[in-house]
mmCIF file of C-alpha atoms in Angstrom:
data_model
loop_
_atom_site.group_PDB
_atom_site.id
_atom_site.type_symbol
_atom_site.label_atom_id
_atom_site.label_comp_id
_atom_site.label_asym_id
_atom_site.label_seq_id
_atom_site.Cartn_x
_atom_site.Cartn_y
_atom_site.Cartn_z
ATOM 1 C CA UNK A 1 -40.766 -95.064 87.441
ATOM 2 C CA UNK A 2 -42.782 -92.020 88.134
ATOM 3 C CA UNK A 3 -45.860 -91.076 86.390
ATOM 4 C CA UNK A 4 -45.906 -87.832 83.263
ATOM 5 C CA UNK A 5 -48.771 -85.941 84.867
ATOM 6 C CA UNK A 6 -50.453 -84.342 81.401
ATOM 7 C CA UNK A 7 -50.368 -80.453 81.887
ATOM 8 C CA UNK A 8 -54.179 -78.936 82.397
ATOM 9 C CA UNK A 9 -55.014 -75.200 81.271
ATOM 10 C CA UNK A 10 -52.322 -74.729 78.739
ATOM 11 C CA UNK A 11 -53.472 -71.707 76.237
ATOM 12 C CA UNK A 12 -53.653 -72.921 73.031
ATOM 13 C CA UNK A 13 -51.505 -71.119 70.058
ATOM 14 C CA UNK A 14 -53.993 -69.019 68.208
ATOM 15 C CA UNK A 15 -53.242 -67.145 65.012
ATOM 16 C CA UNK A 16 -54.608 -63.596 64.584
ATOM 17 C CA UNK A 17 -53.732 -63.391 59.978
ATOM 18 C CA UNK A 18 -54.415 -59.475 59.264
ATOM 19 C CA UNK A 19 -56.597 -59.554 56.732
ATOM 20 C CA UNK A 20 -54.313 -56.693 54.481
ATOM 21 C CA UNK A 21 -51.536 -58.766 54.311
ATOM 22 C CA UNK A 22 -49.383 -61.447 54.973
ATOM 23 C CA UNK A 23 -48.643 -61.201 58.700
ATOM 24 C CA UNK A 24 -49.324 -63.475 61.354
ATOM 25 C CA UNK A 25 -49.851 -62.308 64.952
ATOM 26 C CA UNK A 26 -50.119 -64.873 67.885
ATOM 27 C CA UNK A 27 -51.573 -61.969 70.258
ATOM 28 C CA UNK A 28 -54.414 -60.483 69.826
ATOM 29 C CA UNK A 29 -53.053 -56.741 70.571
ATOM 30 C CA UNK A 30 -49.775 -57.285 68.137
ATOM 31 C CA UNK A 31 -52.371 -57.446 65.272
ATOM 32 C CA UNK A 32 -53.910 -54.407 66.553
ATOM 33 C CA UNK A 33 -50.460 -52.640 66.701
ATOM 34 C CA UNK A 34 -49.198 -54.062 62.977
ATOM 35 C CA UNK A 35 -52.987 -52.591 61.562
ATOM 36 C CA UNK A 36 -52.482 -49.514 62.888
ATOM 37 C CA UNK A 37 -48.997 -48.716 62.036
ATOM 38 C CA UNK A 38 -48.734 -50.189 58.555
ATOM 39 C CA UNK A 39 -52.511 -49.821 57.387
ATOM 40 C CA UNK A 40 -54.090 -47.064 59.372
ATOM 41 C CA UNK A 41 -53.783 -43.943 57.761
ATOM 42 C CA UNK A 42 -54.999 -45.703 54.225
ATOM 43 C CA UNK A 43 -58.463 -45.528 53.277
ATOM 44 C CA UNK A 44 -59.165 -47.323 49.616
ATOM 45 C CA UNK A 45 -62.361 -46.075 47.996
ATOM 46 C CA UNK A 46 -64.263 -48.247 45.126
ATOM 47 C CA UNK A 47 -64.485 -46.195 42.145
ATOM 48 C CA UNK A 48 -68.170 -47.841 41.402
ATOM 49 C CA UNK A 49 -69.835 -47.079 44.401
ATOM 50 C CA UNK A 50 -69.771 -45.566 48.299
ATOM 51 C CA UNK A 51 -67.716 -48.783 49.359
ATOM 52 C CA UNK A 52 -64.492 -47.348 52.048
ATOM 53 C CA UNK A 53 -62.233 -49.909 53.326
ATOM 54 C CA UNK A 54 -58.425 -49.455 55.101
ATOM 55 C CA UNK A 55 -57.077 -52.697 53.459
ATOM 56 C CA UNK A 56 -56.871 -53.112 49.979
ATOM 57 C CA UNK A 57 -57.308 -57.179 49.891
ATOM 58 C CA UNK A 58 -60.822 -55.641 50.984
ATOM 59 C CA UNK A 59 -61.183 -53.687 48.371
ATOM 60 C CA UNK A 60 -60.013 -56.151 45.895
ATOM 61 C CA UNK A 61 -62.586 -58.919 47.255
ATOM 62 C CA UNK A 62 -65.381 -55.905 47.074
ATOM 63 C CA UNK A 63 -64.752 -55.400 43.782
ATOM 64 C CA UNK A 64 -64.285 -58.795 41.906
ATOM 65 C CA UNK A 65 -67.596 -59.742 44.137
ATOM 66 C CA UNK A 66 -69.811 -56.903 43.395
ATOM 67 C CA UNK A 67 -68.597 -55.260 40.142
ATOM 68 C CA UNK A 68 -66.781 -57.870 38.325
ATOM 69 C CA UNK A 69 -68.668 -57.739 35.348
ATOM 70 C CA UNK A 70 -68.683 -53.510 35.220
ATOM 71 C CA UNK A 71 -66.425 -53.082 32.331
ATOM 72 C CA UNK A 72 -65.630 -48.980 31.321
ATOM 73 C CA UNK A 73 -64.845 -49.000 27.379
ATOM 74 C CA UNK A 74 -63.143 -46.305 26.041
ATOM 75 C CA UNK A 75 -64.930 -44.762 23.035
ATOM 76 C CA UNK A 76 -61.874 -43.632 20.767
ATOM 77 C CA UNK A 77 -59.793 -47.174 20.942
ATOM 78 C CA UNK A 78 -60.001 -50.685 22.414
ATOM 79 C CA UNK A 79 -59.130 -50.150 25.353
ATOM 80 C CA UNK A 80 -61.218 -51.285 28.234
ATOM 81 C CA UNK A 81 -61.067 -51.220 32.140
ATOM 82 C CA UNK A 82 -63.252 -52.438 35.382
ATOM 83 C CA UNK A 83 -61.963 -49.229 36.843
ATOM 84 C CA UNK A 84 -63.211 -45.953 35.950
ATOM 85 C CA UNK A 85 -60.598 -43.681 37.017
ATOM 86 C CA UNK A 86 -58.377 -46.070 35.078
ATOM 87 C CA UNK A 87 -60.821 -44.762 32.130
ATOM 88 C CA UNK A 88 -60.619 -41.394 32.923
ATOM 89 C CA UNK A 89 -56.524 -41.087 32.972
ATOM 90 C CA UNK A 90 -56.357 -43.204 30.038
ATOM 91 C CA UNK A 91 -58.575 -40.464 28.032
ATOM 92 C CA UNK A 92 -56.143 -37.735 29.145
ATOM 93 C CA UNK A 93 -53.073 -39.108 27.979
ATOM 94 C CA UNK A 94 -54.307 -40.933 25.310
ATOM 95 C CA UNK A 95 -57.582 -38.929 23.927
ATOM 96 C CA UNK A 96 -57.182 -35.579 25.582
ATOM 97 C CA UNK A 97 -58.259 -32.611 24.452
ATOM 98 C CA UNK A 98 -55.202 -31.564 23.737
ATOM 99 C CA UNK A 99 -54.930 -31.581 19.857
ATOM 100 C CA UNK A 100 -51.420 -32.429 18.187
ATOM 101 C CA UNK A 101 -50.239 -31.079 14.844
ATOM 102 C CA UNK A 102 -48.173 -32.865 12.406
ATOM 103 C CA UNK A 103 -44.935 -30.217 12.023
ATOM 104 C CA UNK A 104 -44.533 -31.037 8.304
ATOM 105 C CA UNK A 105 -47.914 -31.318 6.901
ATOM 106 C CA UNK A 106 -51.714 -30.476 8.281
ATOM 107 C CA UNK A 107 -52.315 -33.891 9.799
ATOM 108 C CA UNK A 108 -53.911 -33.649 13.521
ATOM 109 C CA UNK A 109 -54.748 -35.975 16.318
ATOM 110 C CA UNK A 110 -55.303 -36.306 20.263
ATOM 111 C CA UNK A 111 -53.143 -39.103 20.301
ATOM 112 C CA UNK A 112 -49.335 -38.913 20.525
ATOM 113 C CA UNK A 113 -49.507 -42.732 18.984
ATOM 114 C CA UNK A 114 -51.093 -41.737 16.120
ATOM 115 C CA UNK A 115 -48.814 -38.658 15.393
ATOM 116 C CA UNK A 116 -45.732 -41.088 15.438
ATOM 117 C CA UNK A 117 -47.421 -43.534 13.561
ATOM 118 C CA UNK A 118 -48.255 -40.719 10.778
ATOM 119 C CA UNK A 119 -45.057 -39.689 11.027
ATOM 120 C CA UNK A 120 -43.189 -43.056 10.271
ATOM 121 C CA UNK A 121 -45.542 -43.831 7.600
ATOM 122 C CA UNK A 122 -45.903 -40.282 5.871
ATOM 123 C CA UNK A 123 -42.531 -38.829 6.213
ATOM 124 C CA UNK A 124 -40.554 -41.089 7.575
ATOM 125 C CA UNK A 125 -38.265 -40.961 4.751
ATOM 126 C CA UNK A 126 -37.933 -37.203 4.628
ATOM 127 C CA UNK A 127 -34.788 -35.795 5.289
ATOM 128 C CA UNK A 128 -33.643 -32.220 6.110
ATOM 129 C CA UNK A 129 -30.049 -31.551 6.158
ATOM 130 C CA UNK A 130 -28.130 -28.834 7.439
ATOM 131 C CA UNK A 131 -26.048 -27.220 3.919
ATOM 132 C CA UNK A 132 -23.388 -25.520 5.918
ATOM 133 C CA UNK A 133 -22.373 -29.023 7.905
ATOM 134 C CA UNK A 134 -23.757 -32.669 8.540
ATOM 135 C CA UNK A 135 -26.950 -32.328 10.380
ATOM 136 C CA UNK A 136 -29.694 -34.558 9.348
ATOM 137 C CA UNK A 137 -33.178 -34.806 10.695
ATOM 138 C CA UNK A 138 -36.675 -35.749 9.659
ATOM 139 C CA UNK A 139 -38.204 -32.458 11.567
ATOM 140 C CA UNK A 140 -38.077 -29.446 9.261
ATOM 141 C CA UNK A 141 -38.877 -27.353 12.766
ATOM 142 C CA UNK A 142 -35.469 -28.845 14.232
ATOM 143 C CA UNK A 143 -33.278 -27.723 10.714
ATOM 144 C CA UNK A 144 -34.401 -24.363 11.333
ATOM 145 C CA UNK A 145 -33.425 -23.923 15.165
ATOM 146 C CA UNK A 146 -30.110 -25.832 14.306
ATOM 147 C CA UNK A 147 -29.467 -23.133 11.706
ATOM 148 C CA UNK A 148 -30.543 -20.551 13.732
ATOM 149 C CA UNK A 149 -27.865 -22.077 16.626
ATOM 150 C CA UNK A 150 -25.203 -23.109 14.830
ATOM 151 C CA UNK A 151 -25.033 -20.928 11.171
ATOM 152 C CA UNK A 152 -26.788 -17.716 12.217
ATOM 153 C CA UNK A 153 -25.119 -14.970 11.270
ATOM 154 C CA UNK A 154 -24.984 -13.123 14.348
ATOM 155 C CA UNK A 155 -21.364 -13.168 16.330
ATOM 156 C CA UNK A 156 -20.724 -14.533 19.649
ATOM 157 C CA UNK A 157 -18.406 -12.591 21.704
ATOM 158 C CA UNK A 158 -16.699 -13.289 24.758
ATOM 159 C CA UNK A 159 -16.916 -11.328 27.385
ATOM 160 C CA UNK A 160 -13.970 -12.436 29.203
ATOM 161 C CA UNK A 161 -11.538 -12.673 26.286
ATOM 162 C CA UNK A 162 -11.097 -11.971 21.938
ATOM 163 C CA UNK A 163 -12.622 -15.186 21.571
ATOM 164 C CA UNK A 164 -15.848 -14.939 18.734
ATOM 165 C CA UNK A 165 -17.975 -17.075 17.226
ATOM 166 C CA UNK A 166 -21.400 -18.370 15.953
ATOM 167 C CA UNK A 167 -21.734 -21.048 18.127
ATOM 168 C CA UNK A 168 -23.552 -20.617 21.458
ATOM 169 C CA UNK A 169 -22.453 -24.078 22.149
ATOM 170 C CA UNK A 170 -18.784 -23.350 21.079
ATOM 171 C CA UNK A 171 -18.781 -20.400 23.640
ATOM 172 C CA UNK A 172 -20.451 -22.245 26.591
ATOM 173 C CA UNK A 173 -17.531 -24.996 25.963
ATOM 174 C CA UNK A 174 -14.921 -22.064 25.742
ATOM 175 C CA UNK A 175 -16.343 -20.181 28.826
ATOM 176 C CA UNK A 176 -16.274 -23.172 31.041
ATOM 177 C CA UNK A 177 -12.416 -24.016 29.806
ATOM 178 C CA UNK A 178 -10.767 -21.024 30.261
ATOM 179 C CA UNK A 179 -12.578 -18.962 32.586
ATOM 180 C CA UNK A 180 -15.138 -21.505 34.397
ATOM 181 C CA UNK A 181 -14.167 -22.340 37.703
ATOM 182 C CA UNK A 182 -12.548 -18.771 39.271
ATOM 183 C CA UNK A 183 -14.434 -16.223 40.512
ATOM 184 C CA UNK A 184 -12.343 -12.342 40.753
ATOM 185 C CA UNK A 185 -14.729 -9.989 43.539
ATOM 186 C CA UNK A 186 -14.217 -6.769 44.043
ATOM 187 C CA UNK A 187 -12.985 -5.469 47.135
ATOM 188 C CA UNK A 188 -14.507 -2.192 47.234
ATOM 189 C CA UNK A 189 -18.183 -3.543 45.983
ATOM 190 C CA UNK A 190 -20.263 -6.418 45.575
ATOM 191 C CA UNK A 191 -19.204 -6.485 41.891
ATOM 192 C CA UNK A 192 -18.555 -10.026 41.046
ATOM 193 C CA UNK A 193 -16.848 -11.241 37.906
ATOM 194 C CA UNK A 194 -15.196 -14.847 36.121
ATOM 195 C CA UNK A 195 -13.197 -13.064 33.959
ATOM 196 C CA UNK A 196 -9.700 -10.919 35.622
ATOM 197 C CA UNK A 197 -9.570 -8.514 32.594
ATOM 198 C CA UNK A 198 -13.137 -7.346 33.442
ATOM 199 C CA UNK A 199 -12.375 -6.969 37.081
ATOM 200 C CA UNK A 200 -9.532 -5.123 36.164
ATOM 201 C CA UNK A 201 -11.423 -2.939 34.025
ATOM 202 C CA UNK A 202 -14.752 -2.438 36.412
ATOM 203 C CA UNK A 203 -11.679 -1.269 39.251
ATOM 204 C CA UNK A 204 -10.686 1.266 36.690
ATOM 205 C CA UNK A 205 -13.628 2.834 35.852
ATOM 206 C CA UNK A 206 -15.415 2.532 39.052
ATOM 207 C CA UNK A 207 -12.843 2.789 41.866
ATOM 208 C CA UNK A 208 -9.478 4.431 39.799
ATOM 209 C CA UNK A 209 -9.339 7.094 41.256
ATOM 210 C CA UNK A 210 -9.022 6.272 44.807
ATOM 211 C CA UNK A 211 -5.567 5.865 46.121
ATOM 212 C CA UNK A 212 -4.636 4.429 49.764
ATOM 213 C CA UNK A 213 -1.393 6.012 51.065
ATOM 214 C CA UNK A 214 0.694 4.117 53.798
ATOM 215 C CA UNK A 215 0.636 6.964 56.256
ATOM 216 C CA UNK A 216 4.529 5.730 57.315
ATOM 217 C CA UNK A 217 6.486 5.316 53.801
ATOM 218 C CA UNK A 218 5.411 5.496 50.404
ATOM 219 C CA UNK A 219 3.231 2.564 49.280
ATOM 220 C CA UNK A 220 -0.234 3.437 47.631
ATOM 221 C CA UNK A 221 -2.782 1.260 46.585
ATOM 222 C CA UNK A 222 -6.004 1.044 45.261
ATOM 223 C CA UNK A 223 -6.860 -2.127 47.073
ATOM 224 C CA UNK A 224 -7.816 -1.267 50.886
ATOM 225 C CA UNK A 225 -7.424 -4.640 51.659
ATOM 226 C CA UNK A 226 -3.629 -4.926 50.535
ATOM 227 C CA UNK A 227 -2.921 -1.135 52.572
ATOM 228 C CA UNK A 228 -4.521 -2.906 55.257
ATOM 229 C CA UNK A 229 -2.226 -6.341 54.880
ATOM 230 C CA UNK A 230 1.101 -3.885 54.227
ATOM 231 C CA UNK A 231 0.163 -1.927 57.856
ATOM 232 C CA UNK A 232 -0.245 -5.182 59.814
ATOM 233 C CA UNK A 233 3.198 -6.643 58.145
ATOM 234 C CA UNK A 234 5.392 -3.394 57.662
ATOM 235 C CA UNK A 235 4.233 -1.075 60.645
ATOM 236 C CA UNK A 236 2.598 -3.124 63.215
ATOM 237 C CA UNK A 237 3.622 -0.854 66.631
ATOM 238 C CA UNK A 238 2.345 -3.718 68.872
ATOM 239 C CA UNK A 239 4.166 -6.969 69.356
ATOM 240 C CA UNK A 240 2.988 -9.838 71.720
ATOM 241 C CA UNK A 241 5.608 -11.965 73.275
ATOM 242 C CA UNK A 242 5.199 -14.873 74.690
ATOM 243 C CA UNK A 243 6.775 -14.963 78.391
ATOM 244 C CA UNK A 244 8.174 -18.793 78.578
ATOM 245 C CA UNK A 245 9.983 -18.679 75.203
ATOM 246 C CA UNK A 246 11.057 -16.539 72.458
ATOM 247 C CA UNK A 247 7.545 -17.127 70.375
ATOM 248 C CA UNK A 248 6.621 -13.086 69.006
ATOM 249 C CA UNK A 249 3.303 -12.010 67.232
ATOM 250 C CA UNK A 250 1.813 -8.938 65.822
ATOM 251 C CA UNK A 251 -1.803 -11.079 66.582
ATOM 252 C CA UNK A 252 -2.822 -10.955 70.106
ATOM 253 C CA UNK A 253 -5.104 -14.012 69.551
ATOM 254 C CA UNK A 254 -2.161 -16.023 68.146
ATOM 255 C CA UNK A 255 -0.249 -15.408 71.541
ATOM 256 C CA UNK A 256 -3.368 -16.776 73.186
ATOM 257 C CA UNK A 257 -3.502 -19.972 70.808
ATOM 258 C CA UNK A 258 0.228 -20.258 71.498
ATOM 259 C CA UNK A 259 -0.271 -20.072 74.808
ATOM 260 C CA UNK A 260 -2.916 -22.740 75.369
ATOM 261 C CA UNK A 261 -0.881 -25.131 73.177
ATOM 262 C CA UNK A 262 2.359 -24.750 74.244
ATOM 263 C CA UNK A 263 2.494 -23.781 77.645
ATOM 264 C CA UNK A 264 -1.014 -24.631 78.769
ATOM 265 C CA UNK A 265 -0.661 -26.084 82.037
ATOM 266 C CA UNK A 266 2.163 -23.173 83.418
ATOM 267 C CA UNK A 267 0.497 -21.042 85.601
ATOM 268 C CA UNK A 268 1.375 -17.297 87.196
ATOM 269 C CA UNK A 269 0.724 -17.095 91.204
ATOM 270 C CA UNK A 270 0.648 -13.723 92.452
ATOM 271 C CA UNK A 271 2.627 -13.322 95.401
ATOM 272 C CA UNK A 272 0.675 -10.694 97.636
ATOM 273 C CA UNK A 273 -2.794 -12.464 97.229
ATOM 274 C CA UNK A 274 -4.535 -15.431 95.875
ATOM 275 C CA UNK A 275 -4.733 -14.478 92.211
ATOM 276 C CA UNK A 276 -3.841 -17.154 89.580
ATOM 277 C CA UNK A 277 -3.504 -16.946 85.532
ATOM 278 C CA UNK A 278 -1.950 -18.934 83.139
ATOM 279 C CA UNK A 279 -0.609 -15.502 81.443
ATOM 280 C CA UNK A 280 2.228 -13.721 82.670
ATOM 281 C CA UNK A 281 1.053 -10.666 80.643
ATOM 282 C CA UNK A 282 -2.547 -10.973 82.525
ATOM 283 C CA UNK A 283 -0.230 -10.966 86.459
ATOM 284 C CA UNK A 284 1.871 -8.225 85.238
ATOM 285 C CA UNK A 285 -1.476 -6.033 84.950
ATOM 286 C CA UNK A 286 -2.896 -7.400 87.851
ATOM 287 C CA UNK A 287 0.230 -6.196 89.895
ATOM 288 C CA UNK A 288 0.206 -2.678 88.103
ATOM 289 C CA UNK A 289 -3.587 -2.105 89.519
ATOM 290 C CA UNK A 290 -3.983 -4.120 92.794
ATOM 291 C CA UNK A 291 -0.750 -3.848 94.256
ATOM 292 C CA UNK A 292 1.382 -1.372 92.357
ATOM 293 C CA UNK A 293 1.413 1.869 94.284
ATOM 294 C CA UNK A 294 0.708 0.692 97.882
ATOM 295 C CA UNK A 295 3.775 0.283 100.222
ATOM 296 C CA UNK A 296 3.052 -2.036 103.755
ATOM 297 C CA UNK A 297 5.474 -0.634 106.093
ATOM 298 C CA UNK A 298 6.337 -2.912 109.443
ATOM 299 C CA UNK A 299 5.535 -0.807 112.328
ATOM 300 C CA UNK A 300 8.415 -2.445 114.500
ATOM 301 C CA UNK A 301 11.119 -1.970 112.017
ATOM 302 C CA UNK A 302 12.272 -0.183 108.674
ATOM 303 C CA UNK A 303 10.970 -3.427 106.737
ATOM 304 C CA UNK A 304 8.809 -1.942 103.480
ATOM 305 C CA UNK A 305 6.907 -4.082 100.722
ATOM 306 C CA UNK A 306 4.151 -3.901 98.366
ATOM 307 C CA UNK A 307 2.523 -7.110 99.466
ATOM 308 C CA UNK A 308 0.358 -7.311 102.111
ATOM 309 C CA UNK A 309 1.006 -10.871 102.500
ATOM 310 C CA UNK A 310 4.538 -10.826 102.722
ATOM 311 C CA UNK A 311 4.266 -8.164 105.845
ATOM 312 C CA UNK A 312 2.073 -10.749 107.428
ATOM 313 C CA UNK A 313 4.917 -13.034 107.055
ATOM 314 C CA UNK A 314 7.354 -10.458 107.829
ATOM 315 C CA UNK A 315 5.540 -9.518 111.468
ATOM 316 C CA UNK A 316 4.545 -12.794 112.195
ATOM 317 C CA UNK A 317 7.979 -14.015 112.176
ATOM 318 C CA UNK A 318 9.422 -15.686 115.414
ATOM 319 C CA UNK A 319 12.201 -12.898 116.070
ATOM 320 C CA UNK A 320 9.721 -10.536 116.983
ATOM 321 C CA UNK A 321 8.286 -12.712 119.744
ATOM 322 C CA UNK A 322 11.528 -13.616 122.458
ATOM 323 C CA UNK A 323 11.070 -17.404 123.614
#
């Protein structure tokens, strides 16, 4: 039976641990890669001294070590912090200059706290209620702008329709039921309107008294768009018709489309050179310009044609040359 030779100068597994987290590397450079990408661009500052560090487990160990016992005691209340910038926002939220006034008596404080625990404990069984419906609340500021909403004496109108009433929130509701969603522009300016009566009455009084007259029977208008719409319908002079079927448009562009779709892959040789469209429309013009008014004449008979090529053919054919 043959001998296991042990294997010699075999690398042993190392672990590289970052030191910012929990990651493991077993190269050397992979660690350098994970650092870089997922804790490079941080740099963690202690708040008690010059310290500067790009992992926070760093910073954590810096601070328990050097300034674990630095505690930052906030002056107004009990609380207390080893960071000061943990101080510092505390005071501004809590103890900020920022004074706050009781709305139904002349109690003040910095602290929002303390204003609701006045509040539930001075008139938290104070009630203000609404005498025209049942609104209740403990804020004598919030009785007054409900009143002033809901109960004021000036009417709402709407602008779109006879609808009235006291309610901003009534006519909000209204406005977005019956005339929310639709938009009516005008045609002849930027005027832009939800409501079809006011359109109706901005055309009126801003663009009444122009007319547009069909030129070729009687219709009149005072929407250019719709004379417009009536020519293209009505009086169109040009029609397009497609050559390979009975397909007929006012719209050059919808011949094209037809065209592509329908008879795409037909195409229109020319017969006196090499000139090839897909468009009998296109070869008819073609013909009209390069070969319309030019007559080839054989020179060894009466034989006439408009094509070149066909003369070619025409003199080239084995009659004239005797076997």
């Amino acid at each position: 039976m043959a001998k296991i030779q042990p294997i010699e100068n075999v690398r042993s597994l190392k672990e590289f641990p970052c030191s910012q987290c929990d990651y493991i590397a077993r190269r050397k450079h992979n660690l350098k890669y994970h650092v870089n990408i997922h804790h490079g661009s941080f740099d963690f500052k202690c708040a008690h001294c010059d310290y500067i560090t790009k992992s926070k487990k760093s910073l954590k160990k810096h601070v328990n070590s050097r300034h674990g016992s630095a505690q930052f005691k906030c002056t107004d209340c009990d609380y207390v912090s080893t960071w000061e910038p943990y101080l510092k926002r505390h005071m501004n939220i809590r103890h900020g200059s920022t004074q706050i006034k009781c709305k139904q008596c002349d109690y003040v404080t910095k602290d929002k706290c303390n204003l609701k625990s006045h509040m539930n404990s001075r008139h938290g069984s104070s009630q203000f209620k609404c005498t025209d419906c049942d609104f209740v609340t403990t804020w004598e500021s919030y009785l007054k702008r409900h009143m002033n909403i809901r109960h004021g004496s000036t009417q709402i109108k709407c602008k779109q329709c006879d609808y009235v009433t006291k309610d901003k929130c009534n006519l909000k509701r209204h406005v977005d039921v019956h005339h929310g969603s639709t938009q009516f522009k005008c045609t002849d300016c930027d005027y832009v309107v939800k409501c079809k009566k006011s359109l109706r009455r901005h055309m009126n009084g801003r663009h009444g008294s122009t007319q547009f007259k069909c030129t070729d029977c009687d219709y009149v208008t005072t929407w250019k768009p719709f004379l417009k719409r009536h020519m293209n319908v009505r009086h169109v002079s040009t029609q397009f018709k497609c050559a390979l079927c009975d397909f007929v448009t006012t719209w050059e562009r919808y011949l094209k489309k037809h065209m592509m779709v329908r008879h795409g892959s037909t195409q229109f040789k020319c017969g006196q050179c090499d000139y090839v469209t897909t468009y009998e429309l296109n070869l008819k013009s073609h013909m009209n310009v390069h070969h319309g008014s030019t007559q080839f004449k054989c020179t060894e008979c009466d034989y006439v044609t408009k094509s070149e090529k066909c003369l070619r053919r025409h003199e080239w054919s084995p009659r004239f040359y005797p076997v």
